[in-house]
XYZ file of C-alpha atoms in Angstrom:
666
model
C -163.133 96.099 -145.818
C -162.489 92.746 -146.484
C -160.976 90.574 -149.078
C -163.137 88.121 -150.913
C -161.349 85.487 -153.039
C -163.243 83.348 -155.339
C -161.420 80.595 -155.797
C -162.631 78.753 -159.093
C -163.055 82.104 -160.985
C -159.911 83.202 -159.710
C -161.175 86.340 -158.646
C -160.553 89.084 -155.657
C -162.498 91.797 -154.589
C -162.813 94.088 -151.695
C -166.187 94.610 -150.087
C -167.625 96.383 -147.113
C -167.592 94.257 -143.810
C -170.858 93.054 -142.946
C -172.434 92.395 -146.601
C -173.478 89.098 -147.559
C -171.384 86.745 -149.554
C -174.390 86.561 -152.126
C -173.908 90.298 -152.263
C -169.932 89.805 -152.806
C -170.659 87.252 -155.319
C -172.752 90.018 -157.075
C -170.108 92.477 -156.937
C -167.730 90.152 -158.818
C -169.661 89.913 -161.407
C -170.889 86.268 -160.855
C -174.490 84.696 -161.245
C -175.860 83.162 -157.795
C -178.743 81.572 -157.709
C -181.019 82.676 -155.018
C -184.626 82.674 -156.112
C -185.651 83.487 -152.846
C -184.574 86.553 -152.680
C -181.738 86.164 -149.538
C -184.497 84.661 -147.211
C -182.670 81.349 -147.129
C -185.498 79.347 -147.894
C -184.537 77.796 -151.282
C -180.641 76.559 -150.285
C -179.701 77.350 -153.986
C -176.850 79.818 -153.351
C -175.001 77.226 -151.244
C -171.187 77.984 -151.228
C -167.928 76.970 -149.385
C -166.461 79.473 -147.294
C -162.777 78.968 -145.813
C -163.825 75.311 -145.672
C -167.340 75.533 -144.338
C -170.715 74.816 -146.566
C -172.835 77.674 -146.058
C -175.557 79.517 -147.437
C -174.285 82.709 -149.270
C -177.446 84.673 -148.349
C -177.004 84.231 -144.781
C -173.517 84.231 -144.242
C -171.520 87.768 -143.579
C -168.539 88.660 -144.508
C -166.384 89.372 -141.284
C -163.082 88.823 -142.850
C -160.834 88.429 -145.671
C -162.022 84.939 -146.854
C -161.930 82.348 -149.624
C -165.359 81.268 -151.584
C -165.716 78.139 -153.987
C -168.607 78.075 -155.826
C -169.998 74.479 -157.000
C -169.195 74.187 -160.638
C -166.993 75.984 -162.827
C -166.455 79.705 -163.203
C -170.124 80.355 -162.620
C -171.328 82.901 -165.124
C -174.521 82.690 -166.768
C -175.984 81.905 -170.357
C -176.575 85.247 -171.377
C -178.364 85.788 -174.819
C -177.091 89.058 -176.326
C -177.941 88.555 -179.769
C -181.290 87.317 -181.382
C -183.558 87.801 -184.032
C -183.186 90.907 -186.576
C -184.290 92.654 -189.370
C -183.326 95.257 -192.076
C -184.508 99.142 -190.975
C -184.333 101.934 -192.725
C -181.677 104.064 -190.984
C -184.331 107.295 -189.959
C -182.628 108.234 -186.203
C -183.960 110.905 -184.469
C -180.429 111.643 -183.446
C -178.570 113.850 -186.035
C -175.632 116.164 -186.879
C -175.152 118.796 -188.996
C -171.768 120.988 -189.876
C -172.901 124.661 -189.544
C -171.025 127.857 -190.582
C -171.460 130.413 -187.471
C -171.324 133.765 -189.394
C -170.735 137.242 -187.949
C -173.742 139.034 -188.019
C -174.146 142.388 -189.590
C -174.161 145.679 -188.463
C -177.943 146.114 -187.399
C -178.673 142.558 -187.463
C -181.919 142.162 -185.311
C -181.828 138.052 -185.063
C -179.822 136.613 -181.867
C -176.768 134.385 -181.942
C -179.464 131.424 -181.265
C -181.898 132.312 -183.487
C -179.270 132.445 -186.624
C -178.022 128.892 -185.379
C -181.389 127.412 -185.235
C -181.978 128.665 -188.805
C -178.691 127.217 -189.634
C -179.830 123.929 -188.284
C -183.434 123.467 -189.054
C -184.116 125.510 -192.080
C -184.601 123.553 -195.213
C -184.200 125.518 -198.184
C -186.058 123.517 -200.651
C -189.307 124.879 -198.104
C -187.945 128.275 -197.124
C -189.664 127.654 -194.010
C -189.697 130.810 -192.059
C -187.461 131.046 -188.720
C -190.117 132.372 -186.503
C -192.212 128.721 -187.267
C -189.234 126.954 -186.465
C -188.222 128.318 -183.294
C -191.915 128.181 -181.930
C -191.405 124.138 -181.438
C -187.617 124.339 -180.265
C -186.156 124.444 -177.021
C -184.141 127.296 -175.770
C -181.163 126.174 -174.208
C -179.482 129.217 -172.314
C -176.375 127.231 -172.086
C -175.239 126.657 -175.487
C -177.010 130.074 -176.728
C -174.589 131.975 -174.125
C -171.757 130.224 -175.547
C -172.225 131.050 -179.423
C -170.223 134.102 -179.532
C -167.101 132.850 -178.000
C -167.490 129.369 -180.553
C -167.880 131.949 -183.436
C -164.834 133.962 -182.858
C -162.535 130.414 -182.603
C -164.017 128.346 -185.139
C -166.029 129.201 -188.429
C -167.428 125.601 -188.756
C -169.321 123.675 -186.108
C -170.998 120.125 -186.011
C -174.450 120.655 -184.458
C -176.078 117.522 -182.771
C -179.820 117.810 -182.612
C -182.870 116.099 -182.499
C -186.448 117.028 -183.467
C -186.991 119.625 -181.364
C -183.548 120.408 -179.268
C -180.218 121.052 -179.964
C -177.954 118.805 -177.577
C -174.254 120.141 -178.146
C -172.148 121.882 -180.403
C -168.469 120.472 -181.723
C -165.638 121.679 -183.584
C -165.767 120.467 -186.780
C -161.672 119.393 -187.692
C -162.480 118.365 -191.494
C -161.685 120.565 -194.006
C -164.018 121.336 -197.173
C -161.872 119.257 -199.009
C -162.851 116.019 -196.665
C -166.019 115.986 -197.613
C -165.986 112.990 -199.377
C -163.496 111.402 -197.326
C -165.979 112.019 -194.299
C -168.636 110.100 -196.240
C -166.523 106.908 -197.140
C -165.208 106.987 -193.594
C -167.617 108.424 -190.984
C -164.678 108.819 -188.811
C -161.383 109.630 -189.863
C -160.489 112.858 -188.560
C -164.274 113.768 -188.024
C -165.417 115.126 -184.637
C -167.434 114.544 -183.085
C -167.901 111.066 -182.054
C -171.547 110.314 -182.024
C -173.160 107.000 -180.381
C -176.536 105.864 -178.873
C -177.004 103.170 -176.621
C -179.729 100.011 -176.438
C -180.387 98.472 -172.565
C -182.705 95.802 -172.307
C -183.380 95.265 -168.709
C -184.228 92.259 -167.889
C -184.876 90.354 -164.407
C -182.002 88.239 -164.762
C -179.831 89.711 -166.637
C -179.234 93.403 -168.369
C -177.657 93.543 -172.301
C -176.583 96.705 -173.499
C -175.734 97.509 -177.417
C -173.877 100.344 -178.781
C -174.496 101.826 -182.277
C -172.809 104.015 -184.141
C -174.925 107.046 -184.356
C -173.628 107.928 -187.881
C -174.584 104.612 -189.452
C -176.636 102.655 -187.107
C -173.910 99.883 -187.142
C -174.231 97.720 -183.667
C -170.615 98.040 -182.727
C -170.123 96.329 -179.065
C -172.840 94.417 -176.958
C -171.959 93.923 -173.179
C -174.092 92.098 -170.520
C -174.093 91.956 -166.690
C -176.519 89.817 -164.199
C -179.164 91.744 -162.753
C -177.960 93.068 -159.638
C -181.590 93.305 -157.833
C -181.219 89.493 -158.086
C -180.305 89.119 -154.259
C -183.481 90.932 -153.191
C -185.782 88.343 -155.323
C -185.160 86.367 -157.966
C -188.501 87.061 -159.617
C -190.320 90.535 -159.820
C -193.022 89.292 -157.600
C -190.810 89.418 -154.656
C -188.563 92.054 -155.716
C -192.195 94.456 -155.712
C -192.673 93.373 -152.465
C -189.119 94.156 -151.356
C -189.681 97.440 -152.996
C -193.002 97.721 -150.782
C -191.234 97.080 -147.159
C -188.323 98.848 -147.763
C -188.556 101.351 -150.531
C -187.556 101.371 -154.391
C -184.279 103.204 -153.593
C -182.061 100.490 -153.328
C -183.476 98.697 -156.448
C -183.319 101.471 -158.469
C -179.634 102.498 -157.079
C -178.208 99.195 -158.259
C -179.164 98.731 -161.408
C -178.489 101.984 -162.455
C -175.191 101.629 -161.519
C -175.009 98.276 -163.576
C -175.945 100.041 -166.127
C -173.607 102.736 -165.974
C -170.998 99.928 -165.744
C -172.402 98.462 -168.768
C -172.086 102.091 -170.891
C -168.643 102.390 -170.047
C -167.512 99.116 -171.275
C -169.508 99.354 -174.579
C -167.469 102.898 -174.691
C -163.890 101.163 -174.243
C -165.018 98.320 -176.734
C -166.027 101.120 -179.251
C -162.032 102.072 -179.009
C -161.559 98.874 -181.137
C -164.285 98.741 -183.011
C -164.279 102.025 -185.002
C -161.544 103.172 -187.618
C -159.782 106.236 -185.787
C -156.696 108.091 -187.395
C -154.566 108.760 -184.500
C -152.509 111.938 -186.085
C -155.797 113.955 -187.069
C -157.367 112.880 -183.315
C -154.296 114.192 -182.043
C -154.585 117.412 -184.160
C -158.054 117.977 -182.474
C -156.969 118.835 -179.154
C -154.732 121.362 -177.776
C -151.068 120.691 -176.705
C -152.181 121.105 -173.190
C -154.344 118.115 -173.595
C -151.621 116.634 -175.540
C -149.453 116.237 -172.784
C -151.729 115.669 -170.232
C -153.588 112.795 -171.760
C -151.588 111.413 -174.640
C -150.977 107.839 -174.248
C -149.667 105.748 -176.997
C -149.356 101.955 -176.969
C -147.858 100.032 -180.123
C -149.751 103.169 -182.013
C -153.087 103.152 -180.462
C -154.479 105.799 -177.991
C -155.896 103.800 -175.307
C -157.193 106.545 -172.598
C -156.731 109.763 -174.622
C -159.430 112.727 -174.032
C -160.607 111.910 -177.661
C -160.957 108.569 -177.875
C -164.521 107.282 -177.600
C -166.202 107.842 -173.784
C -169.451 107.519 -172.681
C -170.008 111.054 -172.787
C -170.310 110.414 -176.896
C -173.372 108.555 -176.483
C -176.176 111.039 -177.065
C -179.409 108.899 -176.065
C -180.322 105.579 -174.976
C -183.104 103.590 -175.143
C -184.240 101.159 -172.467
C -187.063 98.187 -172.466
C -187.836 95.973 -169.503
C -190.955 94.224 -168.080
C -193.463 96.519 -165.844
C -191.989 95.908 -162.857
C -188.429 96.536 -164.173
C -189.546 99.587 -166.008
C -191.176 101.422 -162.495
C -188.010 100.130 -160.538
C -185.519 101.739 -162.226
C -187.241 104.986 -162.841
C -187.816 104.625 -159.180
C -191.376 104.137 -159.053
C -193.198 102.303 -156.408
C -194.778 99.153 -157.611
C -197.432 98.893 -155.437
C -200.031 99.476 -157.956
C -198.665 96.343 -159.746
C -198.870 94.107 -156.896
C -202.438 94.653 -155.818
C -205.362 94.622 -157.915
C -206.368 95.471 -160.320
C -202.557 95.089 -161.594
C -202.115 98.501 -163.393
C -198.905 100.219 -164.062
C -198.117 103.854 -162.563
C -197.391 105.019 -165.988
C -197.575 103.632 -169.390
C -196.964 106.012 -171.913
C -193.570 106.180 -173.680
C -191.523 108.595 -172.298
C -188.551 110.840 -173.158
C -186.030 111.709 -170.256
C -183.172 113.532 -169.241
C -180.603 111.115 -168.479
C -178.638 112.846 -165.899
C -181.708 113.001 -164.101
C -181.906 109.376 -163.584
C -178.240 108.797 -162.959
C -177.154 107.180 -166.282
C -173.809 109.095 -167.238
C -173.777 109.639 -170.817
C -173.353 113.250 -172.563
C -174.853 115.613 -169.891
C -177.877 116.169 -172.219
C -178.154 112.969 -173.478
C -181.605 111.617 -173.658
C -183.550 108.408 -172.116
C -186.232 106.787 -174.272
C -188.847 104.491 -173.121
C -191.014 102.667 -174.822
C -194.831 102.184 -173.535
C -195.550 99.823 -171.177
C -198.989 98.035 -172.816
C -200.886 97.137 -169.639
C -200.587 95.125 -166.523
C -197.470 93.303 -166.559
C -196.964 93.221 -170.016
C -194.201 96.102 -170.074
C -192.014 97.928 -172.760
C -189.944 95.186 -172.903
C -193.234 93.141 -174.839
C -193.127 96.624 -176.835
C -189.891 96.140 -178.054
C -190.535 92.560 -179.016
C -193.851 94.220 -181.304
C -191.025 96.664 -182.444
C -188.857 93.869 -183.433
C -191.382 92.022 -185.153
C -194.114 94.076 -186.264
C -196.929 91.698 -185.796
C -199.375 94.672 -186.191
C -198.040 95.072 -189.895
C -198.247 91.361 -191.380
C -201.234 89.871 -192.884
C -200.724 86.533 -191.259
C -201.463 85.449 -188.106
C -198.832 85.227 -185.057
C -198.502 84.401 -182.054
C -195.299 86.015 -179.646
C -194.616 84.125 -176.237
C -191.973 85.210 -173.915
C -191.867 82.465 -171.236
C -191.052 83.707 -167.879
C -192.296 84.446 -164.469
C -195.452 85.795 -166.258
C -195.512 84.875 -169.694
C -196.556 88.184 -171.819
C -198.388 86.866 -175.252
C -199.329 88.918 -178.384
C -201.645 87.308 -180.985
C -202.978 88.826 -184.445
C -202.267 90.790 -187.562
C -202.783 93.778 -188.935
C -206.203 93.981 -188.329
C -206.253 93.499 -184.545
C -203.670 92.370 -181.711
C -204.750 91.070 -178.173
C -202.286 90.759 -175.451
C -202.562 88.469 -172.007
C -200.018 87.937 -169.267
C -200.382 84.195 -167.646
C -199.237 83.991 -164.177
C -196.442 80.579 -165.089
C -194.706 81.026 -161.873
C -191.135 80.541 -161.428
C -190.244 77.262 -162.284
C -189.019 77.273 -165.721
C -186.544 79.950 -164.031
C -185.103 77.662 -161.466
C -187.603 78.793 -158.433
C -189.762 76.174 -156.608
C -188.192 73.072 -158.245
C -185.984 71.176 -155.539
C -182.783 71.121 -157.644
C -184.093 73.925 -160.354
C -181.786 76.587 -161.464
C -181.153 79.293 -163.846
C -179.073 78.802 -167.066
C -175.992 78.991 -165.490
C -173.196 76.462 -165.568
C -173.764 73.014 -164.556
C -177.474 73.253 -165.564
C -178.636 70.207 -167.297
C -180.183 71.988 -170.217
C -181.194 68.976 -171.900
C -182.246 65.146 -171.432
C -183.208 62.462 -173.555
C -183.999 58.623 -172.645
C -182.620 56.432 -175.148
C -181.047 53.249 -175.981
C -181.810 52.140 -172.052
C -180.009 55.048 -170.705
C -180.759 58.556 -169.309
C -178.449 61.039 -171.500
C -178.034 64.847 -170.760
C -176.232 67.329 -171.664
C -174.726 70.710 -169.221
C -174.396 74.185 -169.975
C -170.599 74.706 -170.520
C -170.045 70.623 -170.298
C -169.568 71.109 -166.501
C -170.266 68.642 -163.943
C -174.228 68.725 -163.646
C -175.720 70.786 -160.344
C -179.420 71.300 -161.087
C -182.095 71.698 -164.053
C -182.911 74.504 -165.310
C -186.297 75.592 -167.732
C -185.242 73.476 -170.965
C -183.826 70.319 -168.960
C -186.891 70.818 -166.539
C -189.146 70.173 -169.732
C -187.266 67.567 -171.378
C -187.411 65.792 -168.514
C -190.683 65.888 -167.670
C -191.444 65.075 -171.121
C -189.459 62.218 -170.797
C -190.959 60.587 -167.813
C -194.256 61.152 -169.478
C -193.176 59.122 -172.554
C -191.468 56.355 -170.659
C -194.784 55.950 -168.797
C -193.092 56.828 -165.412
C -195.385 59.615 -165.399
C -199.155 59.418 -165.756
C -201.895 61.464 -167.150
C -202.474 62.968 -163.902
C -198.666 63.786 -163.253
C -198.317 61.267 -160.759
C -194.469 60.107 -160.649
C -193.751 56.020 -160.820
C -190.112 56.399 -160.854
C -189.492 52.451 -160.193
C -186.668 53.675 -158.105
C -186.133 53.445 -154.337
C -188.632 56.152 -153.644
C -191.367 55.886 -156.271
C -192.374 60.042 -155.861
C -188.613 60.672 -156.395
C -187.091 60.187 -159.924
C -182.705 60.496 -159.351
C -181.402 61.780 -162.898
C -178.479 62.127 -161.552
C -176.208 60.311 -158.488
C -174.644 62.260 -155.542
C -171.481 61.091 -156.629
C -171.655 62.560 -160.350
C -172.761 65.896 -159.737
C -170.434 69.049 -159.378
C -170.821 69.374 -155.434
C -168.928 65.809 -155.348
C -166.152 67.687 -157.401
C -166.153 71.137 -155.138
C -162.475 71.265 -153.833
C -160.415 69.930 -156.523
C -158.868 73.387 -156.622
C -157.955 74.034 -153.554
C -155.093 72.992 -151.173
C -154.326 69.477 -149.827
C -155.742 70.211 -146.466
C -158.910 72.199 -147.825
C -158.991 69.029 -150.163
C -159.227 66.508 -147.200
C -162.742 68.292 -146.137
C -165.478 66.911 -148.059
C -167.703 69.285 -149.811
C -170.981 69.070 -147.847
C -174.045 70.331 -149.746
C -177.812 70.916 -148.305
C -180.376 68.293 -148.062
C -182.684 70.394 -150.495
C -186.101 69.215 -148.618
C -184.909 69.438 -145.175
C -185.546 72.821 -142.879
C -184.819 74.275 -139.520
C -187.680 75.416 -137.405
C -187.007 79.118 -138.562
C -187.983 77.528 -142.470
C -183.934 77.517 -143.966
C -182.375 74.906 -144.933
C -179.671 72.830 -143.149
C -176.775 72.300 -144.407
C -176.451 68.742 -144.903
C -175.266 65.949 -147.597
C -176.422 66.656 -151.299
C -178.552 64.102 -153.171
C -177.832 64.419 -156.434
C -180.202 65.709 -159.096
C -183.313 64.663 -158.916
C -186.948 65.509 -159.485
C -189.805 64.807 -157.310
C -193.541 64.614 -157.078
C -193.926 68.291 -156.069
C -191.638 69.376 -158.764
C -194.126 67.372 -161.352
C -196.784 69.851 -159.915
C -195.242 72.961 -160.447
C -194.279 72.128 -164.025
C -198.251 71.374 -164.293
C -199.171 75.054 -162.779
C -196.848 76.729 -164.834
C -197.761 75.008 -168.036
C -201.430 74.830 -167.243
C -201.524 78.864 -166.891
C -199.615 79.402 -170.185
C -202.041 77.200 -172.139
C -205.045 78.387 -170.851
C -203.982 81.832 -171.822
C -203.015 80.331 -175.000
C -206.509 79.182 -175.453
C -208.434 82.288 -174.275
C -206.370 84.885 -176.465
C -207.112 82.720 -179.567
C -210.960 83.025 -178.487
C -210.552 86.658 -177.353
C -209.660 87.446 -181.062
C -211.812 84.387 -183.175
C -209.114 82.903 -184.479
C -208.353 79.290 -184.674
C -205.197 77.273 -183.710
C -204.804 76.141 -187.474
C -204.934 79.938 -188.511
C -201.871 81.157 -186.719
C -198.670 80.415 -188.916
C -195.853 81.354 -187.025
C -195.438 81.297 -183.044
C -192.278 83.737 -182.207
C -190.368 82.032 -178.732
C -188.638 84.816 -177.358
C -185.682 85.133 -174.510
C -183.226 83.320 -173.378
C -185.497 80.366 -172.031
C -187.687 80.362 -175.858
C -184.385 79.862 -177.315
C -183.358 76.753 -175.842
C -186.892 74.643 -175.337
C -187.562 71.776 -177.142
C -190.737 72.440 -178.809
C -191.690 69.368 -179.484
C -191.514 68.124 -175.523
C -193.259 71.761 -174.537
C -195.702 70.219 -176.594
C -195.622 66.725 -175.514
C -196.578 68.110 -171.459
C -199.459 70.732 -172.599
C -197.504 73.946 -172.685
C -198.052 74.603 -176.430
C -200.547 72.810 -178.719
C -198.997 69.916 -181.104
C -200.051 72.191 -183.815
C -197.535 74.619 -182.937
C -194.412 72.715 -183.127
C -193.416 73.318 -187.085
C -194.207 76.744 -186.489
C -191.878 77.725 -183.992
C -189.185 80.368 -184.628
C -187.033 81.191 -181.797
C -186.107 84.709 -181.847
C -183.800 85.140 -178.975
C -183.612 88.407 -177.052
C -186.018 90.667 -179.020
C -186.974 93.059 -176.517
C -183.397 94.220 -176.949
C -183.629 94.308 -180.750
C -186.718 96.553 -180.774
C -184.857 98.603 -178.219
C -181.493 99.400 -181.071
C -184.682 99.716 -183.684
C -186.147 102.673 -181.285
C -182.973 104.595 -181.706
C -182.439 103.372 -185.434
C -185.645 104.571 -186.816
C -188.129 107.179 -185.359
C -190.830 106.781 -187.433
C -191.349 103.055 -186.652
C -190.970 103.748 -182.849
C -194.086 106.661 -183.087
C -195.832 103.535 -184.978
C -195.307 101.447 -182.306
C -196.477 104.096 -179.647
C -199.575 104.198 -181.605
C -200.472 100.565 -182.181
C -199.928 99.711 -178.523
C -202.947 101.885 -177.506
C -205.009 99.665 -180.072
C -203.866 96.589 -178.614
C -206.916 94.334 -176.840
C -205.546 93.118 -173.463
C -207.475 90.276 -171.933
C -206.979 89.958 -167.900
C -207.014 86.386 -167.214
C -207.515 86.444 -163.472
C -210.674 88.210 -164.157
C -211.905 85.871 -167.084
C -214.747 83.770 -165.536
C -213.914 81.123 -168.263
C -210.044 80.871 -166.852
C -210.206 78.777 -163.803
C -212.447 76.336 -165.934
C -209.486 75.919 -168.823
C -206.810 76.267 -166.156
C -208.291 73.078 -164.555
C -208.553 71.270 -168.398
C -204.949 72.205 -168.866
C -203.338 70.709 -165.820
C -203.455 67.101 -166.842
C -201.036 65.411 -169.309
C -202.298 63.965 -172.551
C -200.578 60.749 -173.628
């Protein structure tokens, strides 16, 4: 093992000798920018290891070392919250207090049958016990424990769903406490009951912990997706999986999800009102002696405090590739024509079978994939927005490497996925990067000066998607880019526009937190457009933050794919632009994008600008609703089956439409 110390972040971790510095960054919870998937071709993972500038993906950790990353405390700009709507609380997960009565002599019914009657039978309908039992899964472990439970305690809290009993926990609240139970769901009452929603994004993973009794969101936690080291976008990761197998990609993302769930359960200890004395009385003296830790009147790690075992359901959404890789399914069918998912249907699985550490009998719920790359995350967006119930016509856009869109209303929906490429996520752009500290996120030319802002207020180190759109739009507005996308910068090189000179970037500041000897060494950065014979970038002097003619071409390709997709989707539903009343921009990128500038470069029609509503992490909201209301979840599972799917690659009009959208209108 070797110790790696990240200077600016003040983080020290131990890692196995031989792993890359890039992987060490991910293990430290940082957010390395490596859109080439560790091939050494993009040069965006530059760091300084023991004073020497290197590419993190091409450098192995051989001994204890110090690593400095350009910019300060490089953690991603993660959007955890977004649009929300009020939802009737009708969860599938239920808890019911039952009395386990001693059977009378000659009783024919088994312990299990009597439990089912107590839990599922509705006195108002007088449903027969044999009708109930027919659809309920028999749990031999629980059935075998009922006799001991009955003779030890009379009342038990049964945790169950529609067709399965998950657990029995002692009920410590007296009959006199029933009113108190209603007023305070946790005061002296066992069991704790949680659910969790996971938005498995290509770049980030966001988790939400929900109160199983009220539906309240108790905690939010996020991590960078560790699969980034294998590729910056889903296509690269799918290709990696085809070459090396899915196991590595599945294992690393499951590990991070478990870390998120553990962190959420720790946060829950501060989020729920627990009566310490009553909670103490719920355990035996042996448990008290072994587990009680009182700090300032609070129990920090006793067994009766919230833990991952108190999570009974996890809902997970992600695009089709993320969905498949999480489940350990080969993405082969996604990367070969006609680009179909291996599985589309909604899934209810045992979490333990997929390495997710919650309650041993806890469930894993996955919303359906729709078609192609339009995955469960888009189903989550639909569940949150309920476009399928609206009278008005709406359009939802989730812009990324593949831009998913859904158009329509309650009379019909159509969906497509435009292969917009990774330009807006930082890949294929010379100075492009994701939304990390130091990324230029907004640009404006005003009063004869170029002005910009950066994420976190840091020194600039690159352009993220929103900043890229702003810069191209402003260059177009000022006449430095013509209708064909040709750059006339008026600078030393007419095909390159320098926004930030080298001496003003975050790279120039790198080293100021190091010792005097280390500060005497100038931090060198890669000449972003110079490569060695093997195609990897050479580590030379930095060139500032700039835009090239090739970058503009990448923006044109991306915006043309999205614009063509919108046009053809409108035609598919026989809808005019003017009929659309709301345009939802989903995801972190859409949340920060300037709609006017997006229209100026032709990414969206001009008529959409005043109709745009940024809804943030809407897929995560949908994952929560799947837990909050079982009826809405089932409605969406049915609704996606009737969505018309437009495969742009097979559309004969796409190429002409795409070419029409390549230029810029002035």
